[in-house]
mmCIF file of C-alpha atoms in Angstrom:
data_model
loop_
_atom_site.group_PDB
_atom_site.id
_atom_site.type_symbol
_atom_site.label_atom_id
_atom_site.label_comp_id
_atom_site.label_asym_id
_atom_site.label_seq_id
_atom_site.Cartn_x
_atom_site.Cartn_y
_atom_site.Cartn_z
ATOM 1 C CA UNK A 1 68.200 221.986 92.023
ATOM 2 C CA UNK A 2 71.121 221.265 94.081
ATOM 3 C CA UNK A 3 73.077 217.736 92.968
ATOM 4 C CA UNK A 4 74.096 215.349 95.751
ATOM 5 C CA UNK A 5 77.921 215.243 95.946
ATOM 6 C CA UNK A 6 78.583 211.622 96.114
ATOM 7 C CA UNK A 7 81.532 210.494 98.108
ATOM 8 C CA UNK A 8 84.596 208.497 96.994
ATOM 9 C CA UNK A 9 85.386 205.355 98.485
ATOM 10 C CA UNK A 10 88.668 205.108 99.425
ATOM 11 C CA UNK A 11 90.755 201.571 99.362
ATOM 12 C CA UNK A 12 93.775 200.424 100.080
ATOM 13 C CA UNK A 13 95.666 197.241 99.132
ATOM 14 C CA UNK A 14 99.025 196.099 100.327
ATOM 15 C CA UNK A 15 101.980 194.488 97.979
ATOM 16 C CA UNK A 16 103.508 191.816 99.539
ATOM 17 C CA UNK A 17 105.933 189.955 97.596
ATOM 18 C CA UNK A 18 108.411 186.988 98.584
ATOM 19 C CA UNK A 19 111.285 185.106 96.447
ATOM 20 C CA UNK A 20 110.665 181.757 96.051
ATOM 21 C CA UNK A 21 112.645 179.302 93.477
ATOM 22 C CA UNK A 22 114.463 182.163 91.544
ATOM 23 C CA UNK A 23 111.117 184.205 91.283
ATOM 24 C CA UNK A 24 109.614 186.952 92.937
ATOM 25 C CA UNK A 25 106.084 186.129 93.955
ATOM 26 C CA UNK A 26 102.880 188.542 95.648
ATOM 27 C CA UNK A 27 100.495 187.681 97.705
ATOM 28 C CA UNK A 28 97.083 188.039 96.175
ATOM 29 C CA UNK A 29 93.594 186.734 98.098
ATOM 30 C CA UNK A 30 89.888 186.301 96.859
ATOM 31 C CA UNK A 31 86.837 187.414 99.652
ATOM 32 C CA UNK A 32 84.131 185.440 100.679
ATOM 33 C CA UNK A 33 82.107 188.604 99.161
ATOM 34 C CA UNK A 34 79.986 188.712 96.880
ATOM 35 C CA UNK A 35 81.173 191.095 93.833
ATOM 36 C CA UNK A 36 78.844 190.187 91.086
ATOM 37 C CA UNK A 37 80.456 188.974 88.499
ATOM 38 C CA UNK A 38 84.016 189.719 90.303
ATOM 39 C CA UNK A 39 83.280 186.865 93.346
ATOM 40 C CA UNK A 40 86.193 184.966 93.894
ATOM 41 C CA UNK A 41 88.615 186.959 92.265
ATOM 42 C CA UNK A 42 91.946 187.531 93.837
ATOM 43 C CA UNK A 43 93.611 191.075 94.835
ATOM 44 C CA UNK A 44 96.226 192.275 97.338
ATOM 45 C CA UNK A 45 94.884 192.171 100.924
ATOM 46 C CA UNK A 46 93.248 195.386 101.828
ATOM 47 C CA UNK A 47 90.135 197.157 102.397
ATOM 48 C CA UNK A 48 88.138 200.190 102.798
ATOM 49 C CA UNK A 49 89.322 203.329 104.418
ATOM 50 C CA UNK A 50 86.768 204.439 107.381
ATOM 51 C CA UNK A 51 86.487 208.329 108.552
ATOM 52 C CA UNK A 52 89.211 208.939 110.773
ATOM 53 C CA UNK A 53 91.467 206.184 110.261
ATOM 54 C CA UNK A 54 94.836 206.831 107.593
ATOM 55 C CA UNK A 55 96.238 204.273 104.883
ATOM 56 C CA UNK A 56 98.406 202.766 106.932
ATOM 57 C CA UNK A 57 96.275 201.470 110.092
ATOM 58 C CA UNK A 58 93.723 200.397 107.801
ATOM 59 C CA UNK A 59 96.409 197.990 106.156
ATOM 60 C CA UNK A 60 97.484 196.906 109.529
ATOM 61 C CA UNK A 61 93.869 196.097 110.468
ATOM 62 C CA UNK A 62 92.981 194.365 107.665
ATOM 63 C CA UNK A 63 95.963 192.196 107.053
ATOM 64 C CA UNK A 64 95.659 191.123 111.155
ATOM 65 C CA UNK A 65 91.856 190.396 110.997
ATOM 66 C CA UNK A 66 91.864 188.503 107.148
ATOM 67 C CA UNK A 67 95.559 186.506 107.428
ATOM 68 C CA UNK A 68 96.633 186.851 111.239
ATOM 69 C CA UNK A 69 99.727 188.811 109.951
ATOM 70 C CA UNK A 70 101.301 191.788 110.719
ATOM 71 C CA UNK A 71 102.783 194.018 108.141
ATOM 72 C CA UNK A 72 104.810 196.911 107.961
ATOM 73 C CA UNK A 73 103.500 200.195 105.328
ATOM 74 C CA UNK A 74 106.637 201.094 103.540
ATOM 75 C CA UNK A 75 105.744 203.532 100.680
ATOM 76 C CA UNK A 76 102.389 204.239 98.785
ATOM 77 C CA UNK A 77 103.306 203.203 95.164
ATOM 78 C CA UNK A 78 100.720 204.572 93.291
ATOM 79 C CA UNK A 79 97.043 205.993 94.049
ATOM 80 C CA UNK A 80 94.274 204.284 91.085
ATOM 81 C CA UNK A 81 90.943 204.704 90.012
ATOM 82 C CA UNK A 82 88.871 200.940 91.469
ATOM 83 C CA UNK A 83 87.174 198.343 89.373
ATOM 84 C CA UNK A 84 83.478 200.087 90.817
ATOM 85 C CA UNK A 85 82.421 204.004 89.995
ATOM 86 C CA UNK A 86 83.027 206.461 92.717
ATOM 87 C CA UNK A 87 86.021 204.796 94.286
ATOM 88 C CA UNK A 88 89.817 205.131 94.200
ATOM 89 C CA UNK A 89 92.843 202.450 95.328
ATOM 90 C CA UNK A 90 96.101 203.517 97.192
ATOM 91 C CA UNK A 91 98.371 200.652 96.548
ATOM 92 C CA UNK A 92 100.922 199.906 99.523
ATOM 93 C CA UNK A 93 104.390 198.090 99.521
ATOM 94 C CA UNK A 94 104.341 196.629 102.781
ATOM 95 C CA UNK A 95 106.340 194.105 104.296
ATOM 96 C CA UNK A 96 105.954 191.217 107.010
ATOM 97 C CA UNK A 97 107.977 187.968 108.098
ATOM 98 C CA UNK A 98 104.459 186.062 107.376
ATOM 99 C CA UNK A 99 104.562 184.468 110.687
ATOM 100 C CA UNK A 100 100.834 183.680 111.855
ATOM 101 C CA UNK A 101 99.655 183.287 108.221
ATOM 102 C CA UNK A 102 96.168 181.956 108.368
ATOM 103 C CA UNK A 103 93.232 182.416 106.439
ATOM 104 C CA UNK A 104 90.103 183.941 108.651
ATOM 105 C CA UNK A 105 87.253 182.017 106.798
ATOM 106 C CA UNK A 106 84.997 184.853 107.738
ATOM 107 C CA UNK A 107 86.915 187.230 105.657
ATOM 108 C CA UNK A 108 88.997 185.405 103.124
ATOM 109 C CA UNK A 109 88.404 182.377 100.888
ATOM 110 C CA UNK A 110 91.973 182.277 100.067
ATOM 111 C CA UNK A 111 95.546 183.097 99.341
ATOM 112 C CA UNK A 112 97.335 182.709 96.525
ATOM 113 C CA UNK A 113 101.490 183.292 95.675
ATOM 114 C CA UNK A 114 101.825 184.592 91.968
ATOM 115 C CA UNK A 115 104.484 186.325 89.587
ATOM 116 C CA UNK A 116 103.886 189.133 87.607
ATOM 117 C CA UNK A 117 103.174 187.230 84.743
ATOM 118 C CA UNK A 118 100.885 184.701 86.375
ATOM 119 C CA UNK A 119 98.818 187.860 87.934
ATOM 120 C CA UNK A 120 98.617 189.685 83.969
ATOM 121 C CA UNK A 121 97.804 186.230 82.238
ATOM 122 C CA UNK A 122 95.491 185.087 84.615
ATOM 123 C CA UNK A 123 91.840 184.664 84.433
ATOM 124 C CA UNK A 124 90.613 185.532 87.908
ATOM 125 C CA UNK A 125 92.198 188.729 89.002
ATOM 126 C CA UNK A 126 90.879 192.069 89.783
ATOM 127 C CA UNK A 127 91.043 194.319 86.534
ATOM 128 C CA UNK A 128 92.531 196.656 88.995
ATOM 129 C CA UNK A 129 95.364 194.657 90.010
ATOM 130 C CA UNK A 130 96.273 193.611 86.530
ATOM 131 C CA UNK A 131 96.294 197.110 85.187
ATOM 132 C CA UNK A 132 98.672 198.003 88.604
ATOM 133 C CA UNK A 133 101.208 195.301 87.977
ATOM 134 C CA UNK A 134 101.263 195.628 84.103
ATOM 135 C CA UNK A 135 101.950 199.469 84.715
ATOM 136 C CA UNK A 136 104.118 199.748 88.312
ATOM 137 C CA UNK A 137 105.576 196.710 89.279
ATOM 138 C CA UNK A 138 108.899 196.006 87.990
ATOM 139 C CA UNK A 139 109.956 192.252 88.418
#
């Protein structure tokens, strides 16, 4: 009996951090999809990777259709295992001037600046992105 290879689904999120009063801050947003018991949690914009298309156009895409920004790919800091079986993260630092920032309702429910320690003490956050910031971002 031949087993079905199941493919991985690939995502990629994009760090976006600003200074703001003495403190660096990242951008984090929840979805107006339902995860289970995950809805409403908040992660770095992203999405998933479709045939064809690389890391770095998918970030452009999704950061233009969810917040009407563009954003520049700078480096890939680190490639994760997701939250959900079968799937792995690519975690971005990108960087934009912000101008445009809005919140597409269809996409996003909504934005949120944090610090480091806000995003590993907080109660709604991605496991994911608490286990990337505790282990690769350096404040």
């Amino acid at each position: 009996m031949v087993k079905a290879i199941k493919k991985v689904k690939k995502i990629v999120v994009g760090i976006i951090s600003r200074i703001r009063k003495d403190r660096k801050e990242f951008l984090l947003m929840s979805s107006v999809v339902d995860f289970g018991k995950y809805t409403g949690f908040f992660y770095p914009p992203g999405g998933h990777i479709v045939d064809g298309k690389t890391e770095k156009s998918t970030l452009a895409k999704k950061f233009w259709e969810e917040l009407g920004i563009k954003v520049k790919p700078l480096k890939r800091l680190a490639t994760t295992p997701g939250d959900v079986k079968d799937q792995v993260t690519y975690w971005w630092e990108c960087q934009s001037n912000l101008k445009g920032l809005t919140i597409n309702k269809e996409k996003a429910r909504k934005i949120i600046w944090m610090s480091k320690k806000e995003i590993l003490e907080g109660e709604k956050i991605w496991p994911a992105t608490k286990k990337f910031f505790k282990k690769f971002v350096i404040e």
